[in-house]
Amino acid sequence: MSTTPSVQPRTAFAPVARVHRVAKRYGTGDAAVHALRGVDLSIGRGEFVAIMGPSGSGKSTLMHLLAGLDTPTAGEVWLGEREIGSLDDTALTLLRRERIGFVFQAFNLVPTLDVIGNVLLPFELRGAKPDREERAAIGALLEELGLADRLGHRPRELSGGQQQRVAIARALASRPQLIVADEPTGNLDSRTGREVLALLAAAASGHGQAIAMVTHDPVAASYADRVVFLADGRLVAEEGRMDAARIARFMLELEVAA
Ligand SMILES: Nc1ncnc2c1ncn2[C@@H]1O[C@H](COP(=O)(O)OP(=O)(O)OP(=O)(O)O)[C@@H](O)[C@H]1O
Ligand SMILES: [Mg+2]
């Protein structure tokens, strides 16, 4: 078998996002918390990856690093061909706006903007306007998420589940290369949750978007192409598509071991 020639153009194979031996320590001395202890993970175009693990295992920390919202204590974070440690704040902000959609636990909606204003914000920030095709896709997305009759409402006039769906619509609307989602179905009933998961799966398979999704729910993780398990800041297992029952058994074993 021949070895891979090192002259291959790296960018042709560059994953959408990659962390290389990342560690993250919060605080110092006796108070130090080692949230991540050397994690490698790479997410390719069109790949839907679920990240699971016990509470406190480092999942949200990993999502913040992948999204370029925080920096590692050690190791590297790559977005496409760029190592983000080499970027200044402005360059990183621009790269994030251009490439990443976020759904975080706090939703981060702009309180003074209504639903449609929040969903179109990524376009606004880029100084772009959705074209006819994009407007039609956003209309369909809002319809599917059950938000079509709430477009003029502010976040505080919405339920938690509705706010979560607005955050999901915003992350999907501009079809960023990477979507980073922390418990995106956490506040949703099971039918709405399944709709959101189907939308994420379609974003990956239909539009080639890369998706990193943290979830505690084995059913949610069963929609992913790959399931990654974290425990105590380490990646302890990584599997291809798994059914929910098997994921649940895996999780149980991890929690027993922890
Ligand atoms: N800003 C912070 N300052 C100090 N410690 C932190 C901070 N953020 C997280 N930690 C600690 O880092 C560890 C990992 O936290 P993280 O939020 O990544 O866990 P998680 O896997 O997302 O958990 P959960 O499932 O409960 O959301 C925890 O021990 C947590 O207390
Ligand atoms: Mg978390």
Short mmCIF file of C-alpha atoms and ligand atoms in Angstrom, two decimals:
data_model
loop_
_atom_site.label_atom_id
_atom_site.label_comp_id
_atom_site.label_asym_id
_atom_site.label_seq_id
_atom_site.Cartn_x
_atom_site.Cartn_y
_atom_site.Cartn_z
CA MET A 1 0.00 0.00 0.00
CA SER A 2 1.40 3.40 -0.93
CA THR A 3 1.66 6.16 1.62
CA THR A 4 -0.27 9.38 1.11
CA PRO A 5 1.93 11.89 -0.70
CA SER A 6 2.50 14.96 1.44
CA VAL A 7 2.21 17.21 -1.63
CA GLN A 8 -1.58 16.87 -1.77
CA PRO A 9 -3.21 20.30 -1.60
CA ARG A 10 -4.33 20.39 2.02
CA THR A 11 -7.22 22.78 1.49
CA ALA A 12 -9.03 20.36 -0.83
CA PHE A 13 -9.37 18.02 2.13
CA ALA A 14 -9.67 20.59 4.89
CA PRO A 15 -12.53 19.77 7.24
CA VAL A 16 -15.02 22.54 7.93
CA ALA A 17 -13.95 22.57 11.57
CA ARG A 18 -11.26 20.80 13.50
CA VAL A 19 -9.84 20.84 17.00
CA HIS A 20 -6.40 19.40 17.54
CA ARG A 21 -5.34 18.39 21.03
CA VAL A 22 -7.38 21.12 22.62
CA ALA A 23 -7.30 21.60 26.33
CA LYS A 24 -9.28 24.14 28.30
CA ARG A 25 -8.61 25.05 31.88
CA TYR A 26 -10.77 27.48 33.78
CA GLY A 27 -9.12 29.23 36.72
CA THR A 28 -5.72 28.51 38.21
CA GLY A 29 -4.08 26.72 41.12
CA ASP A 30 -6.35 24.81 43.47
CA ALA A 31 -9.42 26.30 41.82
CA ALA A 32 -8.43 25.12 38.34
CA VAL A 33 -11.03 23.11 36.42
CA HIS A 34 -9.81 21.04 33.51
CA ALA A 35 -12.86 21.18 31.25
CA LEU A 36 -11.05 19.63 28.25
CA ARG A 37 -7.91 17.52 28.48
CA GLY A 38 -6.70 17.08 24.90
CA VAL A 39 -9.51 16.48 22.43
CA ASP A 40 -9.23 15.80 18.68
CA LEU A 41 -12.28 16.17 16.52
CA SER A 42 -12.78 16.94 12.89
CA ILE A 43 -16.06 17.65 11.12
CA GLY A 44 -16.33 17.45 7.37
CA ARG A 45 -18.66 19.04 4.84
CA GLY A 46 -22.16 17.61 5.05
CA GLU A 47 -21.42 15.74 8.25
CA PHE A 48 -23.83 15.74 11.20
CA VAL A 49 -22.01 14.92 14.45
CA ALA A 50 -23.69 14.48 17.83
CA ILE A 51 -21.66 15.14 20.98
CA MET A 52 -22.80 13.37 24.13
CA GLY A 53 -21.50 12.88 27.63
CA PRO A 54 -22.36 13.36 31.29
CA SER A 55 -23.04 16.79 32.73
CA GLY A 56 -19.75 18.66 33.19
CA SER A 57 -17.85 16.49 30.70
CA GLY A 58 -16.88 19.50 28.57
CA LYS A 59 -19.46 19.49 25.78
CA SER A 60 -20.41 23.16 25.92
CA THR A 61 -16.78 24.15 26.33
CA LEU A 62 -15.95 22.21 23.17
CA MET A 63 -18.82 23.93 21.31
CA HIS A 64 -17.58 27.37 22.35
CA LEU A 65 -14.10 26.52 21.06
CA LEU A 66 -15.43 25.08 17.78
CA ALA A 67 -17.48 28.23 17.26
CA GLY A 68 -14.48 30.48 17.90
CA LEU A 69 -16.20 32.09 20.89
CA ASP A 70 -13.48 31.12 23.31
CA THR A 71 -9.85 30.13 22.99
CA PRO A 72 -8.20 26.92 24.19
CA THR A 73 -5.54 26.84 26.89
CA ALA A 74 -3.57 24.48 24.63
CA GLY A 75 -4.00 23.00 21.18
CA GLU A 76 -5.42 24.34 17.95
CA VAL A 77 -8.83 25.19 16.55
CA TRP A 78 -9.22 25.31 12.79
CA LEU A 79 -12.11 26.72 10.78
CA GLY A 80 -11.50 25.55 7.25
CA GLU A 81 -7.91 26.39 6.42
CA ARG A 82 -7.53 28.98 9.20
CA GLU A 83 -6.14 28.32 12.65
CA ILE A 84 -8.15 30.76 14.71
CA GLY A 85 -5.40 31.43 17.25
CA SER A 86 -3.60 33.26 14.45
CA LEU A 87 -6.50 35.64 13.83
CA ASP A 88 -7.11 38.98 15.52
CA ASP A 89 -10.56 39.69 17.02
CA THR A 90 -11.87 41.47 13.94
CA ALA A 91 -10.82 38.72 11.55
CA LEU A 92 -12.28 36.09 13.87
CA THR A 93 -15.59 37.97 14.18
CA LEU A 94 -15.85 38.22 10.40
CA LEU A 95 -15.01 34.55 9.91
CA ARG A 96 -17.64 33.57 12.48
CA ARG A 97 -20.31 35.73 10.85
CA GLU A 98 -19.54 34.34 7.45
CA ARG A 99 -19.29 30.67 8.32
CA ILE A 100 -21.01 29.72 11.55
CA GLY A 101 -24.57 29.48 12.82
CA PHE A 102 -25.06 29.06 16.58
CA VAL A 103 -27.81 27.66 18.72
CA PHE A 104 -26.80 28.01 22.35
CA GLN A 105 -28.65 27.23 25.53
CA ALA A 106 -29.31 30.92 26.22
CA PHE A 107 -30.58 31.39 22.60
CA ASN A 108 -28.91 34.83 22.40
CA LEU A 109 -31.78 36.50 20.61
CA VAL A 110 -31.76 40.27 20.28
CA PRO A 111 -34.58 41.44 22.61
CA THR A 112 -35.38 44.57 20.61
CA LEU A 113 -35.79 42.73 17.30
CA ASP A 114 -38.87 40.78 16.32
CA VAL A 115 -38.73 37.19 15.07
CA ILE A 116 -38.02 38.01 11.44
CA GLY A 117 -35.45 40.63 12.48
CA ASN A 118 -33.62 38.05 14.56
CA VAL A 119 -33.71 35.46 11.78
CA LEU A 120 -32.38 37.91 9.20
CA LEU A 121 -29.70 39.26 11.55
CA PRO A 122 -26.87 37.11 10.09
CA PHE A 123 -27.59 38.61 6.66
CA GLU A 124 -27.79 42.10 8.17
CA LEU A 125 -24.43 41.67 9.93
CA ARG A 126 -22.81 40.63 6.68
CA GLY A 127 -24.36 43.58 4.89
CA ALA A 128 -26.17 41.13 2.59
CA LYS A 129 -29.80 40.76 1.68
CA PRO A 130 -31.42 37.38 1.09
CA ASP A 131 -32.21 36.88 -2.57
CA ARG A 132 -35.54 35.60 -3.87
CA GLU A 133 -34.58 31.94 -3.46
CA GLU A 134 -33.24 32.53 0.05
CA ARG A 135 -36.38 34.44 1.05
CA ALA A 136 -38.53 31.53 -0.15
CA ALA A 137 -36.36 29.05 1.80
CA ILE A 138 -36.56 31.18 4.95
CA GLY A 139 -40.35 31.42 4.57
CA ALA A 140 -40.57 27.63 4.32
CA LEU A 141 -38.25 27.22 7.31
CA LEU A 142 -40.34 29.54 9.49
CA GLU A 143 -43.45 27.69 8.39
CA GLU A 144 -41.91 24.31 9.28
CA LEU A 145 -40.81 25.62 12.66
CA GLY A 146 -44.33 26.89 13.39
CA LEU A 147 -43.20 30.52 13.61
CA ALA A 148 -44.95 31.94 10.55
CA ASP A 149 -47.66 33.63 12.65
CA ARG A 150 -45.17 35.05 15.14
CA LEU A 151 -42.91 37.05 12.83
CA GLY A 152 -43.72 40.42 14.41
CA HIS A 153 -43.27 39.24 18.00
CA ARG A 154 -40.31 40.08 20.24
CA PRO A 155 -38.47 37.27 22.05
CA ARG A 156 -40.04 38.13 25.43
CA GLU A 157 -43.47 37.58 23.89
CA LEU A 158 -42.56 34.00 22.97
CA SER A 159 -42.41 30.75 24.91
CA GLY A 160 -39.03 29.12 25.63
CA GLY A 161 -39.60 26.55 22.90
CA GLN A 162 -40.54 29.26 20.42
CA GLN A 163 -37.42 31.27 21.29
CA GLN A 164 -35.36 28.14 20.75
CA ARG A 165 -36.96 27.67 17.33
CA VAL A 166 -36.15 31.29 16.42
CA ALA A 167 -32.52 30.61 17.32
CA ILE A 168 -32.60 27.50 15.11
CA ALA A 169 -34.19 29.41 12.22
CA ARG A 170 -31.52 32.10 12.56
CA ALA A 171 -28.72 29.51 12.53
CA LEU A 172 -30.10 27.77 9.45
CA ALA A 173 -31.36 30.78 7.45
CA SER A 174 -28.09 31.90 5.89
CA ARG A 175 -26.85 28.33 5.35
CA PRO A 176 -23.52 28.72 7.12
CA GLN A 177 -20.85 26.08 6.51
CA LEU A 178 -20.90 25.10 10.17
CA ILE A 179 -23.77 24.93 12.64
CA VAL A 180 -22.88 24.58 16.30
CA ALA A 181 -25.86 23.65 18.42
CA ASP A 182 -25.93 23.06 22.18
CA GLU A 183 -29.06 21.09 23.15
CA PRO A 184 -31.12 22.52 20.26
CA THR A 185 -34.11 20.34 21.12
CA GLY A 186 -33.85 20.77 24.90
CA ASN A 187 -37.01 22.87 25.32
CA LEU A 188 -39.08 21.32 22.57
CA ASP A 189 -41.87 18.78 22.68
CA SER A 190 -41.00 15.54 20.92
CA ARG A 191 -42.80 16.30 17.66
CA THR A 192 -41.20 19.75 17.29
CA GLY A 193 -37.88 18.27 18.36
CA ARG A 194 -38.06 15.69 15.58
CA GLU A 195 -38.86 18.44 13.08
CA VAL A 196 -35.80 20.37 14.18
CA LEU A 197 -33.63 17.25 13.91
CA ALA A 198 -34.96 16.54 10.43
CA LEU A 199 -34.13 20.14 9.45
CA LEU A 200 -30.58 19.75 10.77
CA ALA A 201 -30.14 16.41 8.99
CA ALA A 202 -31.44 17.98 5.77
CA ALA A 203 -29.07 20.94 6.16
CA ALA A 204 -26.20 18.45 6.27
CA SER A 205 -27.28 16.04 3.55
CA GLY A 206 -29.00 18.55 1.26
CA HIS A 207 -26.81 21.63 1.64
CA GLY A 208 -23.50 20.14 2.71
CA GLN A 209 -23.48 22.01 6.00
CA ALA A 210 -21.38 20.59 8.83
CA ILE A 211 -23.25 20.22 12.11
CA ALA A 212 -21.97 19.75 15.65
CA MET A 213 -24.83 19.12 18.03
CA VAL A 214 -24.66 18.53 21.76
CA THR A 215 -27.52 16.49 23.12
CA HIS A 216 -28.45 14.36 26.11
CA ASP A 217 -31.19 12.68 24.13
CA PRO A 218 -30.31 9.34 22.50
CA VAL A 219 -33.14 9.76 20.00
CA ALA A 220 -31.74 13.14 18.92
CA ALA A 221 -28.23 11.68 18.60
CA SER A 222 -29.58 8.84 16.44
CA TYR A 223 -30.19 11.41 13.66
CA ALA A 224 -26.45 12.10 13.43
CA ASP A 225 -23.94 10.45 11.07
CA ARG A 226 -21.48 10.10 13.91
CA VAL A 227 -21.74 10.12 17.70
CA VAL A 228 -18.87 11.30 19.85
CA PHE A 229 -18.78 10.66 23.61
CA LEU A 230 -16.98 12.88 26.08
CA ALA A 231 -16.22 12.01 29.69
CA ASP A 232 -14.21 14.16 32.07
CA GLY A 233 -12.81 16.34 29.29
CA ARG A 234 -11.72 13.47 27.08
CA LEU A 235 -13.15 11.94 23.94
CA VAL A 236 -13.76 8.39 25.08
CA ALA A 237 -15.65 6.85 22.16
CA GLU A 238 -16.63 7.67 18.62
CA GLU A 239 -19.06 5.67 16.51
CA GLY A 240 -20.85 5.96 13.18
CA ARG A 241 -24.61 6.17 13.02
CA MET A 242 -26.14 4.45 16.05
CA ASP A 243 -29.68 3.62 17.01
CA ALA A 244 -31.17 5.27 20.08
CA ALA A 245 -31.20 2.11 22.21
CA ARG A 246 -27.48 1.54 21.67
CA ILE A 247 -26.69 5.18 22.40
CA ALA A 248 -28.69 4.95 25.63
CA ARG A 249 -26.68 1.88 26.71
CA PHE A 250 -23.40 3.68 25.92
CA MET A 251 -24.46 6.70 27.97
CA LEU A 252 -25.45 4.55 30.89
CA GLU A 253 -22.06 2.83 30.87
CA LEU A 254 -20.29 6.21 30.83
CA GLU A 255 -22.35 7.51 33.72
CA VAL A 256 -21.71 4.38 35.73
CA ALA A 257 -17.97 4.66 35.05
CA ALA A 258 -17.91 8.38 35.98
N1 LIG B 1 -16.67 29.84 32.73
C1 LIG B 1 -16.32 28.82 33.50
N2 LIG B 1 -15.56 29.00 34.61
C2 LIG B 1 -15.19 27.96 35.39
N3 LIG B 1 -15.50 26.70 35.16
C3 LIG B 1 -16.26 26.45 34.09
C4 LIG B 1 -16.72 27.48 33.20
N4 LIG B 1 -17.46 26.92 32.21
C5 LIG B 1 -17.47 25.61 32.48
N5 LIG B 1 -16.74 25.31 33.58
C6 LIG B 1 -16.50 23.97 34.15
O1 LIG B 1 -15.95 23.16 33.12
C7 LIG B 1 -16.49 21.85 33.15
C8 LIG B 1 -17.13 21.52 31.81
O2 LIG B 1 -18.26 22.37 31.63
P1 LIG B 1 -19.18 22.31 30.36
O3 LIG B 1 -20.16 23.44 30.48
O4 LIG B 1 -18.36 22.27 29.13
O5 LIG B 1 -19.92 20.90 30.56
P2 LIG B 1 -21.09 20.21 29.74
O6 LIG B 1 -20.61 18.88 29.29
O7 LIG B 1 -21.60 21.15 28.71
O8 LIG B 1 -22.21 19.96 30.87
P3 LIG B 1 -23.83 20.04 30.77
O9 LIG B 1 -24.26 18.74 30.16
O10 LIG B 1 -24.24 20.14 32.22
O11 LIG B 1 -24.23 21.25 29.98
C9 LIG B 1 -17.45 21.82 34.34
O12 LIG B 1 -16.79 21.27 35.44
C10 LIG B 1 -17.76 23.27 34.58
O13 LIG B 1 -18.09 23.52 35.91
MG MG B 2 -23.42 22.20 28.49
#
